[in-house]
Amino acid sequence: MANKEALRELQQRLAERLRLARESAPTRSWLAVEAGCHGFLLPLEQAGEIFSLVGLQAVPHSQPWFLGVANLRGQLHGVIDLAAFIGLPARPASPLDLASKDAGRLVAFNASLQLNSALLIDRLLGLRRPQDMSEAPATTAGRPHFITAELADAQGRPWYELNLAALASDEAFLKVAA
């Protein structure tokens, strides 16, 4: 008899936990980065590891925004200059500039996207939550499909949410060779 009651209590507790889990929406978070003096929000579930800029091997006859390949934890990753890809002012292409400690960081794509690529960004700005942002009026007419939202923080700084999965499937992104 005691076993039946204990089992019933366990089932009730589990049912309550499942109900609470369904009701509480999963929280979204973004990795805030800066590229070309613009703020971008990368969904944490799509962003991978962050690396210091390492030696890049140039790839001849590639797009100007494709900086080359880098060995990141034993795997070759294509490195894309985010600002240049979007059409913002390009970074200096000098190997000495890219080797300096202020050259930027690489944000790899999450392994779930099955793409060995990393974005070159200027600065990491920490994490942001949706409750820290508000919807901003669209200022970019005809923005690329991989920029899914324009937001603003409490200080009024504009942010662009960048969907890395959509970026990875962009036709221009897939055309590395010129």
mmCIF file of C-alpha atoms in Angstrom:
data_model
loop_
_atom_site.group_PDB
_atom_site.id
_atom_site.type_symbol
_atom_site.label_atom_id
_atom_site.label_comp_id
_atom_site.label_asym_id
_atom_site.label_seq_id
_atom_site.Cartn_x
_atom_site.Cartn_y
_atom_site.Cartn_z
ATOM 1 C CA MET A 1 0.000 0.000 0.000
ATOM 2 C CA ALA A 2 2.804 2.403 0.904
ATOM 3 C CA ASN A 3 4.524 1.573 -2.394
ATOM 4 C CA LYS A 4 1.424 2.509 -4.379
ATOM 5 C CA GLU A 5 1.165 5.828 -2.549
ATOM 6 C CA ALA A 6 4.858 6.587 -3.055
ATOM 7 C CA LEU A 7 4.528 5.757 -6.738
ATOM 8 C CA ARG A 8 1.461 7.997 -7.055
ATOM 9 C CA GLU A 9 3.319 10.890 -5.334
ATOM 10 C CA LEU A 10 6.293 10.404 -7.634
ATOM 11 C CA GLN A 11 4.017 10.491 -10.685
ATOM 12 C CA GLN A 12 2.342 13.661 -9.425
ATOM 13 C CA ARG A 13 5.707 15.364 -8.842
ATOM 14 C CA LEU A 14 6.900 14.367 -12.310
ATOM 15 C CA ALA A 15 3.667 15.588 -13.904
ATOM 16 C CA GLU A 16 4.027 18.919 -12.086
ATOM 17 C CA ARG A 17 7.655 19.272 -13.242
ATOM 18 C CA LEU A 18 6.668 18.553 -16.846
ATOM 19 C CA ARG A 19 3.866 21.112 -16.656
ATOM 20 C CA LEU A 20 6.242 23.758 -15.281
ATOM 21 C CA ALA A 21 8.848 22.950 -17.933
ATOM 22 C CA ARG A 22 6.244 23.369 -20.700
ATOM 23 C CA GLU A 23 4.976 26.648 -19.269
ATOM 24 C CA SER A 24 8.360 28.284 -18.796
ATOM 25 C CA ALA A 25 9.616 29.305 -22.197
ATOM 26 C CA PRO A 26 13.271 28.655 -22.866
ATOM 27 C CA THR A 27 15.314 31.792 -22.468
ATOM 28 C CA ARG A 28 17.181 33.111 -25.464
ATOM 29 C CA SER A 29 20.561 34.709 -25.169
ATOM 30 C CA TRP A 30 22.854 36.330 -27.645
ATOM 31 C CA LEU A 31 26.569 36.815 -27.919
ATOM 32 C CA ALA A 32 27.025 40.535 -28.549
ATOM 33 C CA VAL A 33 29.835 41.412 -30.950
ATOM 34 C CA GLU A 34 30.988 44.442 -32.863
ATOM 35 C CA ALA A 35 32.018 44.406 -36.515
ATOM 36 C CA GLY A 36 32.558 47.501 -38.622
ATOM 37 C CA CYS A 37 31.351 49.726 -35.721
ATOM 38 C CA HIS A 38 27.960 47.955 -35.744
ATOM 39 C CA GLY A 39 26.531 45.778 -32.979
ATOM 40 C CA PHE A 40 25.472 42.247 -33.866
ATOM 41 C CA LEU A 41 23.686 39.658 -31.760
ATOM 42 C CA LEU A 42 24.609 36.042 -32.470
ATOM 43 C CA PRO A 43 22.211 33.439 -31.024
ATOM 44 C CA LEU A 44 24.141 31.380 -28.479
ATOM 45 C CA GLU A 45 22.706 28.133 -29.837
ATOM 46 C CA GLN A 46 24.284 28.947 -33.230
ATOM 47 C CA ALA A 47 27.582 30.453 -32.072
ATOM 48 C CA GLY A 48 30.473 28.198 -31.265
ATOM 49 C CA GLU A 49 33.790 28.672 -29.574
ATOM 50 C CA ILE A 50 35.606 32.015 -29.519
ATOM 51 C CA PHE A 51 39.241 32.119 -30.599
ATOM 52 C CA SER A 52 42.006 34.673 -30.733
ATOM 53 C CA LEU A 53 42.989 35.525 -34.254
ATOM 54 C CA VAL A 54 45.570 32.956 -35.308
ATOM 55 C CA GLY A 55 47.758 32.624 -38.364
ATOM 56 C CA LEU A 56 45.629 32.625 -41.473
ATOM 57 C CA GLN A 57 46.553 30.897 -44.690
ATOM 58 C CA ALA A 58 45.356 32.968 -47.610
ATOM 59 C CA VAL A 59 43.301 31.294 -50.340
ATOM 60 C CA PRO A 60 44.086 32.621 -53.811
ATOM 61 C CA HIS A 61 41.245 33.780 -56.077
ATOM 62 C CA SER A 62 38.688 33.962 -53.274
ATOM 63 C CA GLN A 63 36.234 36.681 -52.351
ATOM 64 C CA PRO A 64 37.707 39.782 -50.636
ATOM 65 C CA TRP A 65 35.728 39.015 -47.453
ATOM 66 C CA PHE A 66 37.127 35.476 -47.280
ATOM 67 C CA LEU A 67 40.358 35.952 -45.334
ATOM 68 C CA GLY A 68 41.617 32.392 -45.626
ATOM 69 C CA VAL A 69 41.711 29.291 -43.467
ATOM 70 C CA ALA A 70 42.799 28.882 -39.859
ATOM 71 C CA ASN A 71 43.616 25.806 -37.817
ATOM 72 C CA LEU A 72 41.243 25.933 -34.842
ATOM 73 C CA ARG A 73 41.682 23.019 -32.445
ATOM 74 C CA GLY A 74 43.042 20.792 -35.190
ATOM 75 C CA GLN A 75 40.329 21.546 -37.753
ATOM 76 C CA LEU A 76 40.564 23.883 -40.703
ATOM 77 C CA HIS A 77 37.969 26.667 -40.651
ATOM 78 C CA GLY A 78 37.231 29.193 -43.353
ATOM 79 C CA VAL A 79 37.509 32.713 -41.913
ATOM 80 C CA ILE A 80 35.010 35.321 -43.073
ATOM 81 C CA ASP A 81 35.357 39.025 -42.319
ATOM 82 C CA LEU A 82 31.812 39.737 -41.104
ATOM 83 C CA ALA A 83 31.966 43.490 -41.736
ATOM 84 C CA ALA A 84 33.295 43.083 -45.275
ATOM 85 C CA PHE A 85 30.777 40.343 -46.101
ATOM 86 C CA ILE A 86 27.872 42.571 -45.099
ATOM 87 C CA GLY A 87 29.362 45.526 -46.956
ATOM 88 C CA LEU A 88 30.610 47.555 -43.999
ATOM 89 C CA PRO A 89 34.074 49.184 -44.086
ATOM 90 C CA ALA A 90 36.665 46.481 -44.706
ATOM 91 C CA ARG A 91 39.349 45.558 -42.205
ATOM 92 C CA PRO A 92 42.986 46.170 -43.065
ATOM 93 C CA ALA A 93 44.325 43.266 -45.111
ATOM 94 C CA SER A 94 47.946 43.615 -44.009
ATOM 95 C CA PRO A 95 49.273 40.442 -42.350
ATOM 96 C CA LEU A 96 50.953 42.652 -39.734
ATOM 97 C CA ASP A 97 47.608 44.256 -38.866
ATOM 98 C CA LEU A 98 45.907 40.871 -38.627
ATOM 99 C CA ALA A 99 48.686 39.583 -36.357
ATOM 100 C CA SER A 100 48.352 42.426 -33.822
ATOM 101 C CA LYS A 101 46.678 41.711 -30.503
ATOM 102 C CA ASP A 102 43.876 44.178 -31.334
ATOM 103 C CA ALA A 103 43.098 42.481 -34.645
ATOM 104 C CA GLY A 104 39.846 40.968 -33.452
ATOM 105 C CA ARG A 105 38.451 37.602 -32.525
ATOM 106 C CA LEU A 106 37.086 34.606 -34.352
ATOM 107 C CA VAL A 107 33.651 33.251 -33.501
ATOM 108 C CA ALA A 108 33.233 29.757 -34.872
ATOM 109 C CA PHE A 109 29.875 28.471 -36.047
ATOM 110 C CA ASN A 110 28.290 25.936 -33.720
ATOM 111 C CA ALA A 111 29.066 22.335 -34.674
ATOM 112 C CA SER A 112 25.317 21.701 -35.104
ATOM 113 C CA LEU A 113 25.415 23.894 -38.241
ATOM 114 C CA GLN A 114 27.953 21.459 -39.759
ATOM 115 C CA LEU A 115 30.088 24.216 -41.232
ATOM 116 C CA ASN A 116 33.757 24.704 -40.466
ATOM 117 C CA SER A 117 33.690 28.483 -40.590
ATOM 118 C CA ALA A 118 34.457 31.342 -38.250
ATOM 119 C CA LEU A 119 33.556 35.015 -38.366
ATOM 120 C CA LEU A 120 36.160 37.678 -37.791
ATOM 121 C CA ILE A 121 34.708 40.312 -35.497
ATOM 122 C CA ASP A 122 36.272 43.452 -34.041
ATOM 123 C CA ARG A 123 35.243 43.075 -30.412
ATOM 124 C CA LEU A 124 33.331 40.831 -28.029
ATOM 125 C CA LEU A 125 30.771 42.764 -25.999
ATOM 126 C CA GLY A 126 29.388 40.058 -23.719
ATOM 127 C CA LEU A 127 25.980 38.431 -23.479
ATOM 128 C CA ARG A 128 22.591 40.049 -24.054
ATOM 129 C CA ARG A 129 19.083 38.861 -23.169
ATOM 130 C CA PRO A 130 15.796 39.654 -24.918
ATOM 131 C CA GLN A 131 14.532 41.517 -21.864
ATOM 132 C CA ASP A 132 17.484 43.923 -22.271
ATOM 133 C CA MET A 133 16.382 44.797 -25.807
ATOM 134 C CA SER A 134 13.430 46.443 -27.469
ATOM 135 C CA GLU A 135 12.232 46.261 -31.040
ATOM 136 C CA ALA A 136 13.752 49.122 -33.047
ATOM 137 C CA PRO A 137 12.210 50.647 -36.148
ATOM 138 C CA ALA A 138 13.787 49.145 -39.261
ATOM 139 C CA THR A 139 16.501 51.501 -40.471
ATOM 140 C CA THR A 140 17.988 49.222 -43.077
ATOM 141 C CA ALA A 141 15.845 49.038 -46.184
ATOM 142 C CA GLY A 142 16.305 45.743 -47.965
ATOM 143 C CA ARG A 143 18.437 44.211 -45.245
ATOM 144 C CA PRO A 144 19.877 40.752 -45.925
ATOM 145 C CA HIS A 145 17.648 37.804 -45.001
ATOM 146 C CA PHE A 146 20.125 36.605 -42.375
ATOM 147 C CA ILE A 147 19.624 39.789 -40.310
ATOM 148 C CA THR A 148 16.390 38.768 -38.665
ATOM 149 C CA ALA A 149 15.698 41.733 -36.382
ATOM 150 C CA GLU A 150 16.770 45.250 -35.559
ATOM 151 C CA LEU A 151 16.798 45.897 -31.820
ATOM 152 C CA ALA A 152 17.936 48.615 -29.432
ATOM 153 C CA ASP A 153 19.321 48.364 -25.915
ATOM 154 C CA ALA A 154 18.442 50.616 -22.959
ATOM 155 C CA GLN A 155 21.097 53.134 -24.051
ATOM 156 C CA GLY A 156 19.566 53.326 -27.539
ATOM 157 C CA ARG A 157 22.411 51.512 -29.313
ATOM 158 C CA PRO A 158 21.143 49.650 -32.382
ATOM 159 C CA TRP A 159 21.752 45.914 -32.636
ATOM 160 C CA TYR A 160 21.222 43.541 -35.537
ATOM 161 C CA GLU A 161 20.269 39.939 -34.810
ATOM 162 C CA LEU A 162 22.289 37.715 -37.115
ATOM 163 C CA ASN A 163 20.919 34.244 -37.874
ATOM 164 C CA LEU A 164 24.069 32.185 -38.488
ATOM 165 C CA ALA A 165 22.149 29.269 -40.016
ATOM 166 C CA ALA A 166 20.608 31.615 -42.600
ATOM 167 C CA LEU A 167 24.004 33.254 -43.184
ATOM 168 C CA ALA A 168 25.574 29.848 -43.811
ATOM 169 C CA SER A 169 22.979 29.083 -46.472
ATOM 170 C CA ASP A 170 23.264 32.476 -48.175
ATOM 171 C CA GLU A 171 24.173 32.159 -51.854
ATOM 172 C CA ALA A 172 26.976 34.742 -51.605
ATOM 173 C CA PHE A 173 28.390 33.035 -48.507
ATOM 174 C CA LEU A 174 28.554 29.723 -50.347
ATOM 175 C CA LYS A 175 30.486 31.309 -53.235
ATOM 176 C CA VAL A 176 33.926 31.610 -51.708
ATOM 177 C CA ALA A 177 35.794 31.362 -54.989
ATOM 178 C CA ALA A 178 35.699 34.487 -57.140
#
